[in-house]
């Protein structure tokens, strides 16, 4: 279902700021337009083709940061995002854009970057779209709310990176990923003392095989020693058959994270990308979109 082309404004919206036509979007998903005085406006919640009323949140000499508070004309390329968390979550800013329009936008950004940085005038003849836009990722990294706020895992808000948006199911990965992350935090809350902040993770990463049959869990931000860690890891692997191993990584020091420490189950997973056998390590690097990785390996 597409958005209506025209959306009425409330009186409060109409009194809050100028109207801007959005002509482009940044790589982090903010709409780009111009004010009547010539300054560039970067607008949260707006996409190319939108005409929106904005509330300015920060002003500079040549630019302003703003948020869309009313839609006057909605882009014809807008679609209803499948994720109920999209508007608040900062993870998928282009999800409300039709797939073909989003792909064309990414191509334009690539060509602009090559011209601006590499001085290369390259035009793309063919673009191969990823076959899946949902449930394709083999790695998800969830932020964890402080213990005092209860058990909550999710992603940082688009409008305020300090605020956590709880998510019950991230559509980018298999549903089991979110369940593993949340259950891990629930067990830590139940089996460690409330005052033991050193045993509370800041982030939880879940890595899996491309078929979604096996996963590794990495608890981040927990420093050694962690006496309850092995017991919690064993309990998680026993409770969730698809979870094959649990690891922990301490807090980063001077921008560098320590090596993962094994707690329970398998130390790594084994997967394939095309004809190649690959190891899925708790701290290793693999393309998170295996369908696209397979195409790259075939080149």
Short mmCIF file of C-alpha atoms in Angstrom, two decimals:
data_model
loop_
_atom_site.label_atom_id
_atom_site.label_comp_id
_atom_site.label_asym_id
_atom_site.label_seq_id
_atom_site.Cartn_x
_atom_site.Cartn_y
_atom_site.Cartn_z
CA UNK A 1 0.00 0.00 0.00
CA UNK A 2 1.39 3.41 -0.96
CA UNK A 3 1.19 6.55 1.09
CA UNK A 4 -1.46 9.08 0.08
CA UNK A 5 0.00 11.76 -2.15
CA UNK A 6 -1.32 14.54 0.03
CA UNK A 7 -1.49 14.50 3.81
CA UNK A 8 -3.25 17.23 5.76
CA UNK A 9 -1.35 19.24 8.35
CA UNK A 10 -2.52 20.02 11.84
CA UNK A 11 -2.56 23.62 13.06
CA UNK A 12 0.31 22.88 15.40
CA UNK A 13 2.38 21.53 12.49
CA UNK A 14 1.64 24.53 10.31
CA UNK A 15 2.91 26.94 12.95
CA UNK A 16 6.21 25.20 13.60
CA UNK A 17 8.46 25.89 10.66
CA UNK A 18 9.17 26.34 6.96
CA UNK A 19 8.19 24.06 4.10
CA UNK A 20 10.97 22.20 2.26
CA UNK A 21 10.94 20.11 -0.90
CA UNK A 22 13.20 17.09 -0.47
CA UNK A 23 15.37 16.40 -3.51
CA UNK A 24 17.97 13.95 -2.19
CA UNK A 25 18.87 11.87 0.85
CA UNK A 26 22.11 11.38 2.76
CA UNK A 27 23.74 7.99 3.21
CA UNK A 28 22.37 7.88 6.77
CA UNK A 29 18.80 8.45 5.55
CA UNK A 30 18.16 12.17 6.13
CA UNK A 31 16.27 14.05 3.46
CA UNK A 32 18.08 16.95 1.78
CA UNK A 33 16.43 20.17 0.61
CA UNK A 34 16.93 23.94 0.68
CA UNK A 35 15.35 26.72 2.68
CA UNK A 36 14.23 29.92 0.97
CA UNK A 37 17.40 31.64 2.23
CA UNK A 38 19.57 29.10 0.38
CA UNK A 39 20.74 27.07 3.35
CA UNK A 40 20.78 23.29 3.00
CA UNK A 41 18.32 21.45 5.25
CA UNK A 42 19.02 17.92 6.48
CA UNK A 43 15.65 16.53 7.55
CA UNK A 44 15.01 13.42 9.64
CA UNK A 45 11.92 11.50 8.53
CA UNK A 46 11.84 12.82 4.95
CA UNK A 47 12.61 11.12 1.62
CA UNK A 48 13.21 12.35 -1.95
CA UNK A 49 9.94 13.53 -3.48
CA UNK A 50 8.43 14.59 -0.14
CA UNK A 51 7.37 18.16 0.55
CA UNK A 52 7.41 18.57 4.32
CA UNK A 53 7.05 21.16 7.01
CA UNK A 54 10.07 21.07 9.28
CA UNK A 55 11.10 21.99 12.77
CA UNK A 56 14.69 23.22 12.89
CA UNK A 57 16.72 21.59 15.65
CA UNK A 58 20.14 23.09 14.92
CA UNK A 59 21.27 26.05 12.83
CA UNK A 60 24.61 26.80 11.22
CA UNK A 61 25.79 29.38 8.72
CA UNK A 62 25.16 27.32 5.60
CA UNK A 63 22.95 24.46 6.84
CA UNK A 64 20.29 23.43 9.32
CA UNK A 65 19.37 20.14 10.93
CA UNK A 66 15.64 19.53 11.17
CA UNK A 67 12.88 17.00 11.67
CA UNK A 68 9.77 16.61 9.51
CA UNK A 69 6.65 17.54 11.52
CA UNK A 70 4.07 17.53 8.74
CA UNK A 71 3.82 16.06 5.24
CA UNK A 72 2.25 18.27 2.60
CA UNK A 73 3.05 16.08 -0.42
CA UNK A 74 4.32 12.53 0.04
CA UNK A 75 6.79 11.04 -2.41
CA UNK A 76 5.19 8.72 -4.98
CA UNK A 77 7.98 6.27 -4.12
CA UNK A 78 6.92 5.98 -0.47
CA UNK A 79 5.63 2.61 0.72
CA UNK A 80 4.43 1.33 4.06
CA UNK A 81 7.50 -0.17 5.79
CA UNK A 82 7.01 -3.80 6.85
CA UNK A 83 8.73 -3.20 10.20
CA UNK A 84 6.61 -1.59 12.95
CA UNK A 85 9.76 -0.14 14.56
CA UNK A 86 11.10 1.60 11.44
CA UNK A 87 9.97 5.15 12.20
CA UNK A 88 11.73 5.20 15.57
CA UNK A 89 14.64 2.83 14.94
CA UNK A 90 17.71 4.19 13.18
CA UNK A 91 18.61 0.97 11.41
CA UNK A 92 16.68 1.07 8.11
CA UNK A 93 16.13 4.67 6.96
CA UNK A 94 15.34 3.68 3.35
CA UNK A 95 12.76 1.01 4.21
CA UNK A 96 9.81 3.39 3.46
CA UNK A 97 11.17 3.80 -0.08
CA UNK A 98 10.08 1.44 -2.88
CA UNK A 99 12.89 -1.09 -3.54
CA UNK A 100 13.53 0.11 -7.10
CA UNK A 101 13.77 3.73 -5.94
CA UNK A 102 16.06 2.80 -3.05
CA UNK A 103 18.35 0.88 -5.40
CA UNK A 104 18.51 3.79 -7.86
CA UNK A 105 19.36 6.11 -4.98
CA UNK A 106 22.26 3.91 -3.87
CA UNK A 107 23.61 3.80 -7.42
CA UNK A 108 23.47 7.59 -7.65
CA UNK A 109 25.33 7.94 -4.35
CA UNK A 110 28.01 5.52 -5.57
CA UNK A 111 28.50 7.43 -8.83
CA UNK A 112 28.62 10.77 -6.98
CA UNK A 113 31.23 9.44 -4.54
CA UNK A 114 33.41 8.08 -7.34
CA UNK A 115 33.30 11.46 -9.10
CA UNK A 116 33.90 13.53 -5.96
CA UNK A 117 36.56 11.40 -4.26
CA UNK A 118 38.09 9.33 -7.04
CA UNK A 119 37.65 11.82 -9.91
CA UNK A 120 36.12 8.96 -11.88
CA UNK A 121 33.19 9.61 -14.21
CA UNK A 122 31.66 6.14 -14.20
CA UNK A 123 28.09 5.38 -15.18
CA UNK A 124 26.54 2.14 -14.01
CA UNK A 125 25.18 0.02 -16.84
CA UNK A 126 23.64 -2.76 -14.79
CA UNK A 127 22.72 -3.18 -11.15
CA UNK A 128 22.07 -6.59 -9.63
CA UNK A 129 19.61 -6.24 -6.77
CA UNK A 130 19.93 -8.43 -3.70
CA UNK A 131 17.38 -11.25 -3.98
CA UNK A 132 16.11 -10.73 -0.43
CA UNK A 133 15.34 -7.54 1.51
CA UNK A 134 14.22 -9.33 4.69
CA UNK A 135 15.63 -12.19 6.79
CA UNK A 136 18.92 -12.19 4.91
CA UNK A 137 21.51 -10.98 7.44
CA UNK A 138 23.81 -13.44 9.17
CA UNK A 139 24.84 -10.96 11.87
CA UNK A 140 22.81 -8.61 14.09
CA UNK A 141 24.23 -6.43 16.86
CA UNK A 142 21.69 -5.32 19.46
CA UNK A 143 22.15 -2.56 22.00
CA UNK A 144 21.18 -3.42 25.57
CA UNK A 145 19.43 -1.00 27.93
CA UNK A 146 21.09 -0.33 31.30
CA UNK A 147 20.06 -2.83 33.98
CA UNK A 148 18.06 -0.19 35.86
CA UNK A 149 15.69 0.13 32.88
CA UNK A 150 14.81 -3.56 32.82
CA UNK A 151 15.37 -6.18 30.15
CA UNK A 152 15.36 -4.47 26.75
CA UNK A 153 17.33 -5.11 23.57
CA UNK A 154 17.03 -3.14 20.36
CA UNK A 155 18.68 -0.38 18.36
CA UNK A 156 19.54 3.27 18.85
CA UNK A 157 16.81 5.75 17.92
CA UNK A 158 17.15 7.64 14.66
CA UNK A 159 16.41 10.99 16.32
CA UNK A 160 18.42 10.38 19.51
CA UNK A 161 21.32 7.88 19.47
CA UNK A 162 21.35 7.87 23.28
CA UNK A 163 17.82 6.41 23.36
CA UNK A 164 17.16 2.70 22.87
CA UNK A 165 14.25 1.49 20.74
CA UNK A 166 13.25 -1.97 22.03
CA UNK A 167 12.69 -4.45 19.19
CA UNK A 168 10.83 -7.74 19.50
CA UNK A 169 11.81 -9.00 16.04
CA UNK A 170 14.29 -7.44 13.62
CA UNK A 171 13.16 -8.33 10.10
CA UNK A 172 16.68 -8.14 8.68
CA UNK A 173 17.71 -11.44 10.27
CA UNK A 174 16.01 -14.70 11.23
CA UNK A 175 13.54 -14.23 14.07
CA UNK A 176 15.62 -16.56 16.23
CA UNK A 177 18.34 -13.89 16.40
CA UNK A 178 16.21 -11.43 18.37
CA UNK A 179 14.90 -14.20 20.60
CA UNK A 180 18.43 -15.37 21.44
CA UNK A 181 19.56 -11.82 22.25
CA UNK A 182 16.62 -11.09 24.52
CA UNK A 183 16.74 -14.46 26.28
CA UNK A 184 20.44 -13.98 27.02
CA UNK A 185 19.78 -10.66 28.75
CA UNK A 186 16.84 -12.16 30.65
CA UNK A 187 19.04 -14.94 32.02
CA UNK A 188 21.81 -12.53 32.98
CA UNK A 189 19.24 -10.40 34.84
CA UNK A 190 17.89 -13.44 36.66
CA UNK A 191 21.23 -15.01 37.61
CA UNK A 192 23.44 -12.08 38.55
CA UNK A 193 23.17 -9.61 41.41
CA UNK A 194 21.51 -6.28 40.69
CA UNK A 195 24.56 -4.37 41.88
CA UNK A 196 26.91 -6.31 39.59
CA UNK A 197 27.06 -3.84 36.70
CA UNK A 198 30.30 -5.43 35.45
CA UNK A 199 28.24 -8.49 34.45
CA UNK A 200 25.79 -6.47 32.36
CA UNK A 201 26.39 -6.38 28.57
CA UNK A 202 26.33 -3.17 26.58
CA UNK A 203 25.63 -4.99 23.31
CA UNK A 204 24.69 -8.48 22.17
CA UNK A 205 25.78 -9.81 18.78
CA UNK A 206 24.21 -12.88 17.20
CA UNK A 207 25.96 -14.50 14.23
CA UNK A 208 24.52 -17.32 12.16
CA UNK A 209 24.86 -19.55 9.14
CA UNK A 210 23.16 -18.56 5.91
CA UNK A 211 20.41 -21.17 6.33
CA UNK A 212 19.49 -19.79 9.77
CA UNK A 213 20.03 -23.18 11.41
CA UNK A 214 22.92 -22.39 13.78
CA UNK A 215 24.01 -19.33 15.76
CA UNK A 216 26.80 -17.95 17.92
CA UNK A 217 26.13 -15.44 20.70
CA UNK A 218 28.66 -12.76 21.67
CA UNK A 219 28.04 -10.77 24.88
CA UNK A 220 29.92 -7.47 24.69
CA UNK A 221 31.13 -5.19 27.45
CA UNK A 222 31.56 -7.81 30.20
CA UNK A 223 35.02 -7.85 31.74
CA UNK A 224 36.74 -10.86 33.29
CA UNK A 225 36.36 -12.52 35.68
CA UNK A 226 32.69 -13.42 35.24
CA UNK A 227 31.89 -16.31 37.53
CA UNK A 228 28.30 -16.78 36.35
CA UNK A 229 29.18 -16.61 32.66
CA UNK A 230 29.83 -20.29 32.00
CA UNK A 231 26.66 -21.35 33.82
CA UNK A 232 24.58 -18.85 31.85
CA UNK A 233 26.21 -19.91 28.57
CA UNK A 234 25.51 -23.59 29.22
CA UNK A 235 21.89 -22.82 30.15
CA UNK A 236 21.35 -20.83 26.95
CA UNK A 237 22.79 -23.55 24.71
CA UNK A 238 20.65 -26.16 26.44
CA UNK A 239 17.48 -24.08 26.20
CA UNK A 240 17.91 -22.97 22.56
CA UNK A 241 19.08 -25.88 20.34
CA UNK A 242 20.00 -23.59 17.43
CA UNK A 243 22.43 -21.68 19.67
CA UNK A 244 25.69 -23.57 19.30
CA UNK A 245 28.14 -21.39 21.23
CA UNK A 246 28.47 -18.41 23.59
CA UNK A 247 31.37 -15.97 23.84
CA UNK A 248 32.09 -12.77 25.75
CA UNK A 249 34.12 -9.67 24.87
CA UNK A 250 35.28 -7.15 27.48
CA UNK A 251 34.92 -3.40 27.26
CA UNK A 252 37.01 -1.59 24.66
CA UNK A 253 40.12 0.19 25.89
CA UNK A 254 41.56 3.08 23.89
CA UNK A 255 39.34 2.19 20.96
CA UNK A 256 40.42 -1.45 20.84
CA UNK A 257 38.31 -4.42 21.92
CA UNK A 258 39.94 -7.44 23.58
CA UNK A 259 39.78 -10.87 21.97
CA UNK A 260 36.57 -12.88 22.48
CA UNK A 261 36.57 -15.37 25.36
CA UNK A 262 34.80 -18.71 24.94
CA UNK A 263 32.11 -19.53 27.52
CA UNK A 264 30.10 -22.50 26.28
CA UNK A 265 29.36 -24.73 23.30
CA UNK A 266 31.10 -24.41 19.95
CA UNK A 267 33.97 -22.01 19.37
CA UNK A 268 32.95 -21.37 15.76
CA UNK A 269 30.41 -22.32 13.10
CA UNK A 270 31.06 -23.75 9.64
CA UNK A 271 29.29 -22.46 6.55
CA UNK A 272 29.68 -22.26 2.78
CA UNK A 273 29.64 -19.38 0.31
CA UNK A 274 29.41 -20.84 -3.16
CA UNK A 275 32.16 -23.48 -3.46
CA UNK A 276 34.10 -22.08 -0.49
CA UNK A 277 34.02 -23.38 3.08
CA UNK A 278 34.15 -20.56 5.64
CA UNK A 279 34.43 -20.41 9.42
CA UNK A 280 32.03 -18.14 11.29
CA UNK A 281 34.12 -16.79 14.17
CA UNK A 282 32.77 -14.73 17.10
CA UNK A 283 35.00 -11.79 16.21
CA UNK A 284 35.71 -12.48 12.54
CA UNK A 285 34.54 -10.66 9.43
CA UNK A 286 32.16 -12.05 6.84
CA UNK A 287 29.75 -10.29 4.51
CA UNK A 288 26.41 -10.19 6.36
CA UNK A 289 24.46 -10.71 3.13
CA UNK A 290 25.47 -14.21 1.94
CA UNK A 291 23.48 -13.97 -1.31
CA UNK A 292 25.49 -10.91 -2.37
CA UNK A 293 28.74 -12.40 -1.03
CA UNK A 294 28.22 -15.45 -3.22
CA UNK A 295 27.88 -13.21 -6.28
CA UNK A 296 31.07 -11.35 -5.35
CA UNK A 297 33.00 -14.59 -4.87
CA UNK A 298 31.82 -15.78 -8.28
CA UNK A 299 33.29 -12.74 -10.07
#
